[in-house]
Short mmCIF file of C-alpha atoms in Angstrom, two decimals:
data_model
loop_
_atom_site.label_atom_id
_atom_site.label_comp_id
_atom_site.label_asym_id
_atom_site.label_seq_id
_atom_site.Cartn_x
_atom_site.Cartn_y
_atom_site.Cartn_z
CA MET R 290 -14.24 -0.57 -16.88
CA PRO R 291 -15.16 -3.04 -19.68
CA MET R 292 -14.52 -6.70 -18.74
CA ASN R 293 -11.74 -7.06 -21.35
CA PHE R 294 -10.18 -4.07 -20.23
CA ASN R 295 -10.24 -5.57 -16.13
CA GLN R 296 -8.50 -8.61 -17.35
CA GLN R 297 -6.11 -6.70 -18.70
CA ILE R 298 -5.14 -4.83 -16.17
CA ILE R 299 -5.88 -7.93 -13.50
CA ASP R 300 -3.48 -9.83 -16.08
CA GLU R 301 -0.44 -6.62 -15.50
CA PHE R 302 -1.24 -6.22 -12.28
CA ARG R 303 -0.05 -9.99 -11.30
CA ALA R 304 3.01 -10.51 -13.56
CA ASN R 305 4.77 -7.11 -12.40
CA GLY R 306 3.92 -7.51 -9.11
CA GLY R 307 0.95 -4.84 -8.47
CA ARG R 308 2.69 -2.04 -11.48
CA VAL R 309 0.72 -1.39 -14.69
CA GLY R 310 0.77 0.94 -17.01
CA GLY R 311 -1.18 2.96 -19.03
CA PRO R 312 -3.83 5.24 -17.73
CA PHE R 313 -3.33 3.43 -14.63
CA GLU R 314 0.57 3.56 -14.57
CA GLY R 315 1.74 5.06 -10.51
CA ALA R 316 -1.89 4.75 -9.43
CA ARG R 317 -3.12 3.07 -6.33
CA LEU R 318 -4.32 -0.57 -7.35
CA LEU R 319 -5.69 -3.43 -5.67
CA LEU R 320 -7.76 -6.82 -6.89
CA LEU R 321 -10.81 -6.94 -5.10
CA THR R 322 -12.63 -10.23 -5.15
CA THR R 323 -15.85 -10.46 -4.29
CA THR R 324 -18.64 -13.33 -4.59
CA GLY R 325 -21.34 -12.99 -6.77
CA ALA R 326 -24.74 -12.01 -5.20
CA ARG R 327 -26.63 -14.21 -7.75
CA THR R 328 -24.05 -16.55 -8.79
CA GLY R 329 -22.44 -17.28 -5.42
CA ALA R 330 -18.60 -17.38 -7.72
CA PRO R 331 -16.16 -14.94 -7.23
CA HIS R 332 -15.49 -12.04 -9.17
CA THR R 333 -12.32 -9.78 -9.28
CA VAL R 334 -12.04 -6.49 -10.80
CA PRO R 335 -9.24 -3.76 -10.19
CA VAL R 336 -10.40 -1.15 -7.95
CA GLY R 337 -8.24 2.69 -6.89
CA CYS R 338 -7.57 2.85 -3.45
CA LEU R 339 -6.36 4.52 -0.60
CA PRO R 340 -4.10 3.51 2.40
CA ASP R 341 -6.11 4.30 5.79
CA GLY R 342 -3.38 3.19 8.77
CA ASP R 343 -3.95 -0.90 8.70
CA ARG R 344 -7.02 -0.57 6.79
CA VAL R 345 -7.25 0.60 3.06
CA LEU R 346 -10.32 2.12 1.63
CA VAL R 347 -12.25 1.80 -1.82
CA ILE R 348 -14.46 4.22 -3.45
CA ALA R 349 -17.29 2.55 -5.23
CA SER R 350 -17.68 5.23 -8.15
CA ALA R 351 -18.15 2.90 -11.20
CA GLY R 352 -16.88 5.60 -12.95
CA GLY R 353 -19.77 8.53 -12.84
CA SER R 354 -22.21 5.76 -13.39
CA PRO R 355 -25.62 6.59 -11.51
CA ARG R 356 -25.67 2.67 -10.67
CA HIS R 357 -23.44 0.94 -7.66
CA PRO R 358 -20.73 -1.61 -9.11
CA ALA R 359 -21.70 -4.91 -8.90
CA TRP R 360 -18.57 -5.70 -6.69
CA TYR R 361 -20.38 -3.32 -4.13
CA HIS R 362 -23.64 -5.08 -4.66
CA ASN R 363 -21.73 -8.44 -4.01
CA LEU R 364 -19.83 -7.10 -0.88
CA ARG R 365 -22.99 -5.56 0.98
CA ALA R 366 -24.34 -9.56 0.64
CA ASP R 367 -21.06 -11.15 1.68
CA PRO R 368 -18.17 -9.09 3.47
CA ARG R 369 -15.98 -11.90 3.01
CA VAL R 370 -13.56 -10.10 0.51
CA THR R 371 -10.12 -11.40 -1.18
CA VAL R 372 -7.37 -8.77 -1.48
CA GLU R 373 -4.37 -8.73 -3.97
CA ASP R 374 -2.19 -6.03 -3.10
CA GLY R 375 1.06 -6.65 -5.60
CA THR R 376 2.87 -8.13 -2.21
CA PHE R 377 0.15 -9.90 -0.82
CA THR R 378 -3.11 -11.50 -1.03
CA TYR R 379 -5.25 -11.79 2.40
CA GLN R 380 -9.16 -12.36 3.07
CA ALA R 381 -10.53 -9.66 4.27
CA LYS R 382 -13.54 -8.04 5.70
CA ALA R 383 -15.67 -5.17 4.28
CA VAL R 384 -17.28 -2.79 5.99
CA VAL R 385 -19.12 -0.02 4.37
CA LEU R 386 -18.30 3.31 6.00
CA THR R 387 -21.46 5.65 7.33
CA GLY R 388 -22.25 8.85 8.72
CA GLU R 389 -19.20 11.29 9.47
CA GLU R 390 -16.64 9.27 9.30
CA ARG R 391 -18.09 8.38 5.24
CA ASP R 392 -17.78 12.25 4.77
CA ARG R 393 -14.47 12.74 6.69
CA LEU R 394 -12.76 10.73 4.77
CA PHE R 395 -14.18 10.97 0.92
CA ALA R 396 -13.67 14.76 1.41
CA ARG R 397 -10.01 13.41 2.26
CA ALA R 398 -10.14 11.09 -1.31
CA VAL R 399 -11.49 14.44 -2.64
CA GLU R 400 -9.20 16.68 -1.36
CA GLN R 401 -6.31 14.38 -3.19
CA SER R 402 -8.11 14.29 -5.91
CA PRO R 403 -10.64 15.86 -7.32
CA GLY R 404 -12.32 13.15 -9.78
CA TRP R 405 -13.97 11.79 -7.34
CA ALA R 406 -15.94 14.77 -6.39
CA GLU R 407 -16.74 15.25 -10.33
CA TYR R 408 -18.10 10.82 -10.15
CA GLU R 409 -20.38 11.70 -7.44
CA THR R 410 -21.82 14.45 -9.30
CA THR R 411 -22.24 13.28 -12.45
CA SER R 412 -23.42 9.74 -11.13
CA GLY R 413 -26.46 11.51 -8.65
CA ARG R 414 -25.40 9.52 -5.69
CA VAL R 415 -23.44 9.22 -2.93
CA LEU R 416 -20.73 6.97 -3.31
CA PRO R 417 -20.33 4.63 -0.85
CA VAL R 418 -16.90 4.70 1.05
CA VAL R 419 -15.89 1.15 1.49
CA ALA R 420 -13.12 0.06 4.57
CA LEU R 421 -11.17 -2.87 3.70
CA VAL R 422 -9.99 -4.72 7.70
CA ALA R 423 -7.82 -7.58 6.89
CA ALA R 424 -6.68 -10.66 8.38
CA ASP R 425 -3.58 -12.01 8.76
CA PRO R 426 -1.60 -12.20 5.32
CA GLY R 427 0.56 -14.77 6.31
CA PRO R 428 3.89 -15.11 4.33
CA PRO R 429 4.05 -14.54 0.93
CA ALA R 430 4.70 -17.66 -0.73
CA GLY R 431 7.29 -19.35 -2.96
CA PRO R 432 11.32 -18.75 -2.33
CA MET R 433 11.81 -16.94 0.97
CA GLY R 434 14.21 -14.36 -1.17
CA ASP R 435 12.00 -13.69 -3.98
CA ALA R 436 9.05 -13.01 -1.25
CA LEU R 437 11.78 -10.46 0.24
CA LYS R 438 12.24 -8.79 -2.95
CA ARG R 439 8.41 -8.63 -4.21
CA LEU R 440 8.21 -6.72 -0.74
CA HIS R 441 11.23 -4.50 -0.69
CA ASP R 442 9.82 -3.67 -3.99
CA ALA R 443 5.84 -3.03 -2.14
CA PHE R 444 8.55 -0.27 -0.55
CA ARG R 445 9.94 1.00 -3.62
CA ARG R 446 6.82 1.77 -5.35
CA GLU R 447 5.15 3.16 -2.33
CA LEU R 448 8.00 5.78 -1.80
CA ALA R 449 7.98 6.87 -5.30
CA ILE R 450 4.18 7.62 -5.72
CA ILE R 451 4.26 9.40 -2.48
CA ARG R 452 7.53 11.20 -4.20
CA ALA R 453 5.22 12.39 -7.05
CA GLU R 454 2.07 13.03 -4.69
CA VAL R 455 4.59 15.59 -2.97
CA ALA R 456 5.99 16.58 -6.24
CA ALA R 457 1.50 17.23 -7.36
CA SER R 458 0.67 18.83 -4.07
CA GLY R 459 -0.03 22.50 -3.35
CA PRO R 460 2.01 24.58 -0.97
CA ARG R 461 0.65 22.87 1.96
CA VAL R 462 0.41 19.49 2.38
CA ILE R 463 -3.01 17.50 2.01
CA ALA R 464 -4.51 14.92 4.94
CA GLN R 465 -4.40 12.04 3.15
CA LEU R 466 -0.71 12.42 2.13
CA LYS R 467 -0.04 12.56 5.30
CA VAL R 468 -2.21 9.35 5.72
CA ASN R 469 0.44 7.81 3.38
CA CYS R 470 2.91 8.82 4.59
CA LEU R 471 2.18 7.88 7.86
CA THR R 472 1.02 4.26 6.66
CA LEU R 473 4.35 3.78 4.86
CA CYS R 474 6.40 4.23 8.17
CA GLN R 475 4.07 1.98 10.24
CA GLY R 476 4.81 -0.25 7.57
CA LEU R 477 8.59 0.15 7.49
CA HIS R 478 9.22 0.17 11.34
CA VAL R 479 6.76 -3.39 11.52
CA HIS R 480 9.11 -5.22 8.44
CA HIS R 481 12.96 -4.08 10.27
CA SER R 482 11.26 -5.26 13.51
CA ARG R 483 10.35 -8.67 12.34
CA GLU R 484 14.14 -8.94 10.81
CA ASP R 485 15.61 -7.94 13.73
CA GLY R 486 13.92 -9.99 15.98
CA PHE R 487 13.48 -13.45 14.02
CA MET R 488 15.17 -13.23 10.82
CA PHE R 489 18.69 -12.03 11.63
CA PRO R 490 18.68 -14.01 14.26
CA ALA R 491 18.04 -17.02 12.70
CA LEU R 492 20.72 -16.00 9.89
CA GLU R 493 22.85 -15.51 12.43
CA GLY R 494 22.23 -18.85 13.61
CA ARG R 495 23.03 -20.94 10.50
CA HIS R 496 25.37 -18.47 8.75
CA PRO R 497 27.88 -17.15 11.29
CA GLU R 498 29.93 -16.00 8.19
CA LEU R 499 27.01 -12.94 7.96
CA GLY R 500 27.48 -11.74 10.95
CA PRO R 501 29.62 -8.09 9.36
CA ALA R 502 26.77 -8.09 7.04
CA LEU R 503 23.53 -8.43 9.60
CA GLU R 504 25.28 -5.83 11.68
CA ARG R 505 25.44 -3.19 9.01
CA LEU R 506 21.99 -3.95 8.21
CA ARG R 507 20.98 -3.88 11.70
CA ALA R 508 22.59 -0.19 11.92
CA GLU R 509 21.08 0.86 8.79
CA HIS R 510 17.50 -0.06 11.05
CA ALA R 511 18.79 2.07 13.85
CA VAL R 512 19.54 5.29 11.25
CA MET R 513 15.66 4.87 9.19
CA ALA R 514 14.50 4.79 12.94
CA ARG R 515 15.67 8.01 13.31
CA LEU R 516 14.37 9.27 9.85
CA LEU R 517 10.88 7.66 10.49
CA GLU R 518 10.79 9.53 13.55
CA GLU R 519 11.59 12.96 12.03
CA LEU R 520 9.33 12.65 9.34
CA ARG R 521 6.48 11.52 11.67
CA ALA R 522 7.60 14.56 13.82
CA LEU R 523 6.87 16.83 10.58
CA LEU R 524 3.36 14.88 9.70
CA ALA R 525 2.75 15.93 13.46
CA ALA R 526 1.88 19.44 12.87
CA GLU R 527 -0.61 21.15 11.54
CA ASP R 528 0.97 22.73 8.90
CA VAL R 529 3.39 20.56 6.61
CA ALA R 530 4.98 22.69 3.70
CA ALA R 531 5.61 20.43 0.73
CA GLU R 532 9.10 21.20 0.03
CA ALA R 533 9.38 20.51 3.93
CA LEU R 534 8.25 16.48 2.99
CA ALA R 535 9.55 16.75 0.03
CA ALA R 536 13.19 17.12 1.60
CA GLU R 537 12.32 14.57 4.63
CA VAL R 538 11.28 12.06 1.89
CA GLY R 539 14.26 12.75 -0.12
CA ARG R 540 16.45 11.83 2.78
CA LEU R 541 14.60 8.94 3.59
CA THR R 542 14.57 7.75 -0.12
CA ARG R 543 18.43 7.47 -0.31
CA GLU R 544 18.58 5.88 2.57
CA LEU R 545 16.31 3.44 2.21
CA GLU R 546 17.21 2.27 -1.54
CA ALA R 547 20.82 1.34 -0.67
CA HIS R 548 19.09 -0.61 2.29
CA LEU R 549 17.07 -2.63 0.25
CA ASP R 550 19.86 -2.98 -2.22
CA TYR R 551 22.32 -4.34 -0.43
CA GLU R 552 20.32 -6.89 1.48
CA GLU R 553 19.10 -8.48 -1.08
CA GLU R 554 22.95 -8.42 -2.18
CA GLN R 555 23.72 -10.10 1.07
CA LEU R 556 20.36 -12.53 1.76
CA VAL R 557 18.53 -13.41 -1.00
CA PRO R 558 20.47 -15.67 -2.68
CA LEU R 559 21.01 -17.53 0.85
CA LEU R 560 17.37 -16.81 1.47
CA ASN R 561 16.53 -18.38 -1.87
CA GLY R 562 18.95 -21.54 -1.09
#
């Protein structure tokens, strides 16, 4: 992508918590900052990404160019990178995948989006697949209430993307869509466990009047834990119908959106205060 177009996407991404419009609306993007192999200067680009459990994958397609993109050459020289996902900015290590692992994960990407195969054919090269393995991102910057809202918005955004992917899928659920759902499940589980174990007790100690609201939130966590477990059980099956996944994701979405709205109403003003 031309540099000025890249900068427009970068600015929009940062201004809107990871959301962009235009041709990339509804896509999974991140901002990747590498160190220039020749200049030593930081170089930031928007790239498409794929969830893969506790890491994220990027593919050095360069839009089908016969040459690898500059960011790929940079991380080969220095694998220490910075990732912005719209909620967190964190340091990561870039690992170039090889052999069977690279081929399997590239095939999974192609199953979800055939455009990757078209890029590889057009480029005349094997497109590198790179795993970004994160260090602990730490707490988001800014007031705690605003940080909680940004994290909630990231879950809302991911659910919207997954619902669109389910709607666009064929009769059966593809492998990458299963990974996307399982990654969301894990993220929600970790978030709710941290709230139950740390944030809620701390708030309860400072604001006893929050007791009823926190009890409701804990009860909703239990409901969503059950829904997440049912979703995981569905995804564990070898052959999953898209209609069944759509129904389960729809149930989770309704419960989660109501929960997030209530939690923000009750907690954001106090956290920001």
